[in-house]
mmCIF file of C-alpha atoms in Angstrom:
data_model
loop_
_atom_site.group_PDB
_atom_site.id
_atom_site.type_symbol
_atom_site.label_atom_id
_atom_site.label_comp_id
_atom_site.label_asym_id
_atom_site.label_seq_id
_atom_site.Cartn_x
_atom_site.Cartn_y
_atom_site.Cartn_z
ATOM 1 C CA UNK A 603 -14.100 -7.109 5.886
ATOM 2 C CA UNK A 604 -15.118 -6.260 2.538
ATOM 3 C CA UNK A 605 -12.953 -3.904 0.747
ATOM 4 C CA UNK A 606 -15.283 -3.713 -2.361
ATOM 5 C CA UNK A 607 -17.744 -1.632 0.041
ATOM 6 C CA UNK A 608 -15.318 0.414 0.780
ATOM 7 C CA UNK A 609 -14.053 0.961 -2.729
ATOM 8 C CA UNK A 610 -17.515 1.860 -3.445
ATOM 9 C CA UNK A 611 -18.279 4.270 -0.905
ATOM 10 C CA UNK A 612 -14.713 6.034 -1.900
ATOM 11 C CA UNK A 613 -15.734 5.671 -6.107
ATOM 12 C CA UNK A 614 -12.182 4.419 -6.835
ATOM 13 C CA UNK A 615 -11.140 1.363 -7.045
ATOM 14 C CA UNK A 616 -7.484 0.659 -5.239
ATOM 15 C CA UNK A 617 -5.196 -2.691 -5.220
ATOM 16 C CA UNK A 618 -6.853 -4.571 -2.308
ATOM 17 C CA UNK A 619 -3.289 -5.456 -1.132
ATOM 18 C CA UNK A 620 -2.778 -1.473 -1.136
ATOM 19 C CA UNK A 621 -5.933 -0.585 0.621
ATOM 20 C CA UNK A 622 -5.449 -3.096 3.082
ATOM 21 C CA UNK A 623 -1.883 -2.004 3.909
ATOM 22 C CA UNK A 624 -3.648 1.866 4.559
ATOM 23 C CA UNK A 625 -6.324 0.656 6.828
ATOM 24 C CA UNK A 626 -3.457 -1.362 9.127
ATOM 25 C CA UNK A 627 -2.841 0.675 12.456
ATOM 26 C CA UNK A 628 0.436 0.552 14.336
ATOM 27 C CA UNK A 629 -1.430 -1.417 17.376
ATOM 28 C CA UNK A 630 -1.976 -4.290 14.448
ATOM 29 C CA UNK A 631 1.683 -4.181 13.831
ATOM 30 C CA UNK A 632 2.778 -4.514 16.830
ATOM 31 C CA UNK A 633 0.825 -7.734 17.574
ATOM 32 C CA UNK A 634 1.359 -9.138 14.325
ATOM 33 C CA UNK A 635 5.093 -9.611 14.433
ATOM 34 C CA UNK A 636 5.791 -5.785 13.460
ATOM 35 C CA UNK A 637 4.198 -6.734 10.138
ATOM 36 C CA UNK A 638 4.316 -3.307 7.679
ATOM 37 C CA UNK A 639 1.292 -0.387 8.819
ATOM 38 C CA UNK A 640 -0.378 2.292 7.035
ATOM 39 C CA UNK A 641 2.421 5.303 8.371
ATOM 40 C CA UNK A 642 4.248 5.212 5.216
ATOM 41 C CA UNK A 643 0.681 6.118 2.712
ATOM 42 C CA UNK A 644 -0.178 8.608 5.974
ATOM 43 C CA UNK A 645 2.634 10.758 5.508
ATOM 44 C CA UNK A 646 2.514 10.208 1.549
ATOM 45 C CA UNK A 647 -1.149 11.223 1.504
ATOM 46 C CA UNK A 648 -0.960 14.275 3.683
ATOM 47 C CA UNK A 649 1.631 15.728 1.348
ATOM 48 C CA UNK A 650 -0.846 15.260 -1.632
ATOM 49 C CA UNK A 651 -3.682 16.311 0.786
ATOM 50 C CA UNK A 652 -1.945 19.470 1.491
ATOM 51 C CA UNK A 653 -0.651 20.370 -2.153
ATOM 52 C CA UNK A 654 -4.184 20.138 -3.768
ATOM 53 C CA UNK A 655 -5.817 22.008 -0.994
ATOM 54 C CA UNK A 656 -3.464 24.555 -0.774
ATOM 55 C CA UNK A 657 -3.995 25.117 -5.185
ATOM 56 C CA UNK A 658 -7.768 25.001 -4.733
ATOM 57 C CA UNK A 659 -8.478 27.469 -2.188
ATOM 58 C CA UNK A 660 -5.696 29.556 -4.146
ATOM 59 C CA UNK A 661 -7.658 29.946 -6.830
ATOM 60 C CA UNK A 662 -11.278 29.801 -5.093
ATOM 61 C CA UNK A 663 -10.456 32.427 -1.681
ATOM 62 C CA UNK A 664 -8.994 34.734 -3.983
ATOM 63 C CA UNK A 665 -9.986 37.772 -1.906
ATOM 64 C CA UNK A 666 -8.226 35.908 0.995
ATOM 65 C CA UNK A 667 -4.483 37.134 2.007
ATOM 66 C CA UNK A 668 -1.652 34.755 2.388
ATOM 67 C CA UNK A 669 -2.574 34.709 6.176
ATOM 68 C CA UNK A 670 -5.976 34.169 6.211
ATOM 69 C CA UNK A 671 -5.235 31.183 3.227
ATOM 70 C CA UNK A 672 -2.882 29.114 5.493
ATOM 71 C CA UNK A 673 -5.573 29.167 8.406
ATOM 72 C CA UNK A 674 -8.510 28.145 5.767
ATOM 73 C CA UNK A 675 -5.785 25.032 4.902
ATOM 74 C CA UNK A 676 -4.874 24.470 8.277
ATOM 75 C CA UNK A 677 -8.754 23.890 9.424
ATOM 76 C CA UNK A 678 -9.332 21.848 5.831
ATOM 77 C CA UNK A 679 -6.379 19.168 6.499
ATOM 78 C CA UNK A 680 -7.295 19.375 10.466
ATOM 79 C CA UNK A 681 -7.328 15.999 12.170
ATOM 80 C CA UNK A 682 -11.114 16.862 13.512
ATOM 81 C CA UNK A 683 -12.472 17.594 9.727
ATOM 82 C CA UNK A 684 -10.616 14.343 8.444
ATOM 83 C CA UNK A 685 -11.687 12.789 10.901
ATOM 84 C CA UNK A 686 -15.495 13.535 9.854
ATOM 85 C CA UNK A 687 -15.227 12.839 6.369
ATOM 86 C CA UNK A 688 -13.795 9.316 7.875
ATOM 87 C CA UNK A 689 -16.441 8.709 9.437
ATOM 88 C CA UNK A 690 -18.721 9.755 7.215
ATOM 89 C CA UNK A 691 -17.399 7.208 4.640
ATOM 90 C CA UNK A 692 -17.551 5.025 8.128
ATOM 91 C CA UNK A 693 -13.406 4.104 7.617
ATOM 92 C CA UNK A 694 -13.681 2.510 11.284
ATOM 93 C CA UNK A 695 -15.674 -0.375 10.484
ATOM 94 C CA UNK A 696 -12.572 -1.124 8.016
ATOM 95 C CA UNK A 697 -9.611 -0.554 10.427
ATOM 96 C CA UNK A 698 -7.259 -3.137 11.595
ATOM 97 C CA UNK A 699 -6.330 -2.697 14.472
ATOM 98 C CA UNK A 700 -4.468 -4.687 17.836
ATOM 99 C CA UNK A 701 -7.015 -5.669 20.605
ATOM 100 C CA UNK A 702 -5.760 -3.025 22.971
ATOM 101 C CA UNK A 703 -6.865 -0.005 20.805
ATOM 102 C CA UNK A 704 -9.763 -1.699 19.573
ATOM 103 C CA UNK A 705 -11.444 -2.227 23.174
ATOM 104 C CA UNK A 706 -10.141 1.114 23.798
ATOM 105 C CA UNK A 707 -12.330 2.705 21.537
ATOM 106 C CA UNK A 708 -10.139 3.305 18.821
ATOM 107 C CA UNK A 709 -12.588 2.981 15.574
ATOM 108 C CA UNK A 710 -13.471 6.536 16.759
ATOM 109 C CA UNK A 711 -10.670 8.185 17.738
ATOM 110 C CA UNK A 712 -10.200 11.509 15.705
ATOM 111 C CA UNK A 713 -6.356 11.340 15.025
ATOM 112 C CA UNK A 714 -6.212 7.598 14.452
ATOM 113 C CA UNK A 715 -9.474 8.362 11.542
ATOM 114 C CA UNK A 716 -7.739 11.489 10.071
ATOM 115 C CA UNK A 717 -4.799 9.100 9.671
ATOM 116 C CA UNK A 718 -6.502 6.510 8.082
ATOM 117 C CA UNK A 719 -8.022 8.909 5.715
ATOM 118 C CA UNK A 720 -4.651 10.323 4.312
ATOM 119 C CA UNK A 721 -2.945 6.872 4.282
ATOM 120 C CA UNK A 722 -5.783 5.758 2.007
ATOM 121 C CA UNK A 723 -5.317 9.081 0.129
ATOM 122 C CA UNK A 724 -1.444 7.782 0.042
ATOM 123 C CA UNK A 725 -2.670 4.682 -1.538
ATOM 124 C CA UNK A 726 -4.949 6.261 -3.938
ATOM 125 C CA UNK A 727 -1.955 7.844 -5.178
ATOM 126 C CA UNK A 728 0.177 5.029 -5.673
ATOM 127 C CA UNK A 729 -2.546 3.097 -7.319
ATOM 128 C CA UNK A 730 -4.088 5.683 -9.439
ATOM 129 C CA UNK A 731 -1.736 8.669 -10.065
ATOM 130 C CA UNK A 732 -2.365 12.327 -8.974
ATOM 131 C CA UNK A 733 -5.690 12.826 -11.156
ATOM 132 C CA UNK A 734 -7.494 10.029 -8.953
ATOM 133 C CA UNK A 735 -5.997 11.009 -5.453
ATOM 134 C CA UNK A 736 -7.268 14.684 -6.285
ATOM 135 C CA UNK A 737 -10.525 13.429 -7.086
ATOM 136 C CA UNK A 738 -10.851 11.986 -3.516
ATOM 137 C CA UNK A 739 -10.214 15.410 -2.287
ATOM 138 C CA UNK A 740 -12.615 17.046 -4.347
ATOM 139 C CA UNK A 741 -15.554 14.542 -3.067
ATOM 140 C CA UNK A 742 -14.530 14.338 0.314
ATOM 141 C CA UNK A 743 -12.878 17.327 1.670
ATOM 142 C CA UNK A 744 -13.369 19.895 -0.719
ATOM 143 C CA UNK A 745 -16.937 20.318 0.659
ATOM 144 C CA UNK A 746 -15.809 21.270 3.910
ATOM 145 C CA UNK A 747 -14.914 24.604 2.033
ATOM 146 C CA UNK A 748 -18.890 25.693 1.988
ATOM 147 C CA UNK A 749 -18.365 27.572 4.964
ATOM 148 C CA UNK A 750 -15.062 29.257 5.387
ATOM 149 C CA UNK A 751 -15.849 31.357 8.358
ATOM 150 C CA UNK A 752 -16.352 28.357 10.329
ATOM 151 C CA UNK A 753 -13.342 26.876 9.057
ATOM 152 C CA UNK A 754 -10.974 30.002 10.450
ATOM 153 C CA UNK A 755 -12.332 29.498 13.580
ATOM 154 C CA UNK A 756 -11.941 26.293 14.139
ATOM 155 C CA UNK A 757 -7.768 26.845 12.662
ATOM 156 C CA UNK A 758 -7.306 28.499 16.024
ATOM 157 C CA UNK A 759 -10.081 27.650 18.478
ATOM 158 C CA UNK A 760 -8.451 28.104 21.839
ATOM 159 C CA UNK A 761 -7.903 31.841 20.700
ATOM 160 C CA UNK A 762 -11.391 31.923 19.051
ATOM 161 C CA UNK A 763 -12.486 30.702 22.672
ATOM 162 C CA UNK A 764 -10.616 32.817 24.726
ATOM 163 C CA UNK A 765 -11.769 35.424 22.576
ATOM 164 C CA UNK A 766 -15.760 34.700 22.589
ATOM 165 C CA UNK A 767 -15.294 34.066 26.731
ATOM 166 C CA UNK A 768 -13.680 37.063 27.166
ATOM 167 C CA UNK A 769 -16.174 39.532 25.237
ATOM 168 C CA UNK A 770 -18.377 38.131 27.771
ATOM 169 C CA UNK A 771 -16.539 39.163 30.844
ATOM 170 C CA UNK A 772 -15.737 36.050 31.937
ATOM 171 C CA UNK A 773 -12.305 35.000 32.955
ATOM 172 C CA UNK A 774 -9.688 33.585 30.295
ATOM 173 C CA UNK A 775 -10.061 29.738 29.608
ATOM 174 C CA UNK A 776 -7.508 27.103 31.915
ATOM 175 C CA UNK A 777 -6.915 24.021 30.663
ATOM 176 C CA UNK A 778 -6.659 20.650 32.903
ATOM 177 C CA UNK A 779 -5.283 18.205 31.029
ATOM 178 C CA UNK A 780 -4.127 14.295 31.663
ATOM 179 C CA UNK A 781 -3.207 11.530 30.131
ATOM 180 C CA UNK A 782 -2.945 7.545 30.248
ATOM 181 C CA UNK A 783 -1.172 4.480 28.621
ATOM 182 C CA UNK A 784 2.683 3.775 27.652
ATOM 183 C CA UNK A 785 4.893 6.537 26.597
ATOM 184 C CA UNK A 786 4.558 5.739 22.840
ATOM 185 C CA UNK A 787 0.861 5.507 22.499
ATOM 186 C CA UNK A 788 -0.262 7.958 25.345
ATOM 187 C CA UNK A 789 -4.196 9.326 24.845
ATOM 188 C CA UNK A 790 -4.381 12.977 26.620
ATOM 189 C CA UNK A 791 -8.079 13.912 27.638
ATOM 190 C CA UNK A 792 -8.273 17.632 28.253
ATOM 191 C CA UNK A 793 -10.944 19.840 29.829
ATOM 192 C CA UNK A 794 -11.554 23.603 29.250
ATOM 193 C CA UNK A 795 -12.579 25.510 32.216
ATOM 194 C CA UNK A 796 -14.024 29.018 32.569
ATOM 195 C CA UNK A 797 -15.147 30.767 35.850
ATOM 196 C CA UNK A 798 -14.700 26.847 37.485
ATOM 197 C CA UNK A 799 -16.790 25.199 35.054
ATOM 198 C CA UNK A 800 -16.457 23.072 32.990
ATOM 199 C CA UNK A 801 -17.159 24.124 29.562
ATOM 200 C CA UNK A 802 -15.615 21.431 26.992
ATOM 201 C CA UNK A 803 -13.606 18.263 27.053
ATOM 202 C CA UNK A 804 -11.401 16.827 24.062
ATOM 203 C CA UNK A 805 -8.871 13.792 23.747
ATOM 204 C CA UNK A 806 -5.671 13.605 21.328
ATOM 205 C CA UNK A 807 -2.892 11.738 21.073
ATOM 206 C CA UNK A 808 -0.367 14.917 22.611
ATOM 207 C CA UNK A 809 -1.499 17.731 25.130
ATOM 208 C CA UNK A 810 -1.782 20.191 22.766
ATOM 209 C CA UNK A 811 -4.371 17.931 20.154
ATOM 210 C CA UNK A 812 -6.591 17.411 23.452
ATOM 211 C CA UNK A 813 -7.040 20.450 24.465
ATOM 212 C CA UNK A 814 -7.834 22.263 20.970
ATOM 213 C CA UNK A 815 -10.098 19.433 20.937
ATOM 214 C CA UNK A 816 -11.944 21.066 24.182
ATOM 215 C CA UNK A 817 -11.782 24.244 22.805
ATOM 216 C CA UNK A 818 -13.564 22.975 19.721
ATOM 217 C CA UNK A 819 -16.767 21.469 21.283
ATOM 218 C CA UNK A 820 -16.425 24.583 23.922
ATOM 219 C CA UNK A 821 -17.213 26.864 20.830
ATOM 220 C CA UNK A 822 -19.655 23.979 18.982
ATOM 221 C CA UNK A 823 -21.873 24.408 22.570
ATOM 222 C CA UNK A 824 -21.723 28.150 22.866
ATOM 223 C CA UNK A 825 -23.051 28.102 19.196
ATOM 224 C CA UNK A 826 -25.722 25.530 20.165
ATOM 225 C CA UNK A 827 -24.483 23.005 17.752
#
């Protein structure tokens, strides 16, 4: 694993031990004698995440109301648009992560990327000071902003679905949902039914993440995306 790649593809360099400690999942942890993971930086870099978001599109959206700001955040710092600017900068390649996750397809997962992104965003921090971290936000996420609209609909998409289904005359949207593993690392897999059929599936680490995840790709296919 070479960190200097990844140093490159983020254009900041980071104390190796730093970046290393931000790309170490739980799952490692846990195998590795409960040796320190990447939660701390997570919950450090979605708190800088979220601050220089919320000042950008505060002085960008300035026609926007107060209302219509927080849902333009919300869809910004969403796990499923972190999770594309992870993989964009391919962050799974990079992950560390215990045997049972790894065979269990967790390089891709969407919550377990977006994480990865902020703790790395933590660790920018830390290394570099504010200037540096809000660089990574202007390269990375920032971009995301091109298309607002999109962005509010994807803040709320079950009642953007519900919505769109209904202006059709169809039925309002049921959600089946499921889940598997231990009670502290459960993955829920959701599916988004209309009329009986089957319209979109999603997965998330809690009910709720899984099935806005159905409702997302239910939308993406109605828009032929």
């Amino acid at each position: 694993m070479n960190l200097n790649v990844l140093c490159t593809r983020l254009g900041v360099e980071i104390e190796p031990q730093l970046l290393e400690l931000a790309l170490t999942h739980r799952s490692y942890s846990y195998e590795h004698g409960n040796a320190p993971n990447n939660e701390r930086l997570e919950f450090l870099g979605d708190s800088v995440l979220g601050f220089v978001v919320t000042a950008h599109i505060h002085d960008l959206l300035v026609e926007l109301p107060e209302g219509e700001l927080t849902k333009v955040k919300n869809a910004v710092v969403s796990a499923r648009a972190l999770a594309g600017v992870a993989s964009d900068l391919g962050l799974g390649e990079f992950l560390r992560l215990g045997k049972g996750e790894d065979q269990t397809g967790g390089r891709t997962k969407l919550n377990l990327l977006a994480d990865t992104f902020e703790a790395i965003l933590g660790a920018v921090y830390v290394s570099k000071g504010l200037d540096e971290a809000r660089g990574l936000v202007e390269r990375f996420v920032f971009p995301l902003l091109q298309d607002t609209d999109a962005l509010r609909e994807n803040s709320d998409p079950k009642t953007t679905l519900q919505e769109k289904v209904q202006e059709q005359g169809k039925s309002a949207p049921t959600y089946e949902t499921s889940f598997e593993g231990p009670d502290h690392d459960r993955d829920f897999h959701a599916k988004v039914l209309v009329d009986g059929e089957v319209i979109g599936e999603g997965i998330g680490k809690s009910r709720k993440g899984a099935e806005t995840e159905a409702a997302i790709n239910a939308l993406a296919k109605m828009h032929g995306k």
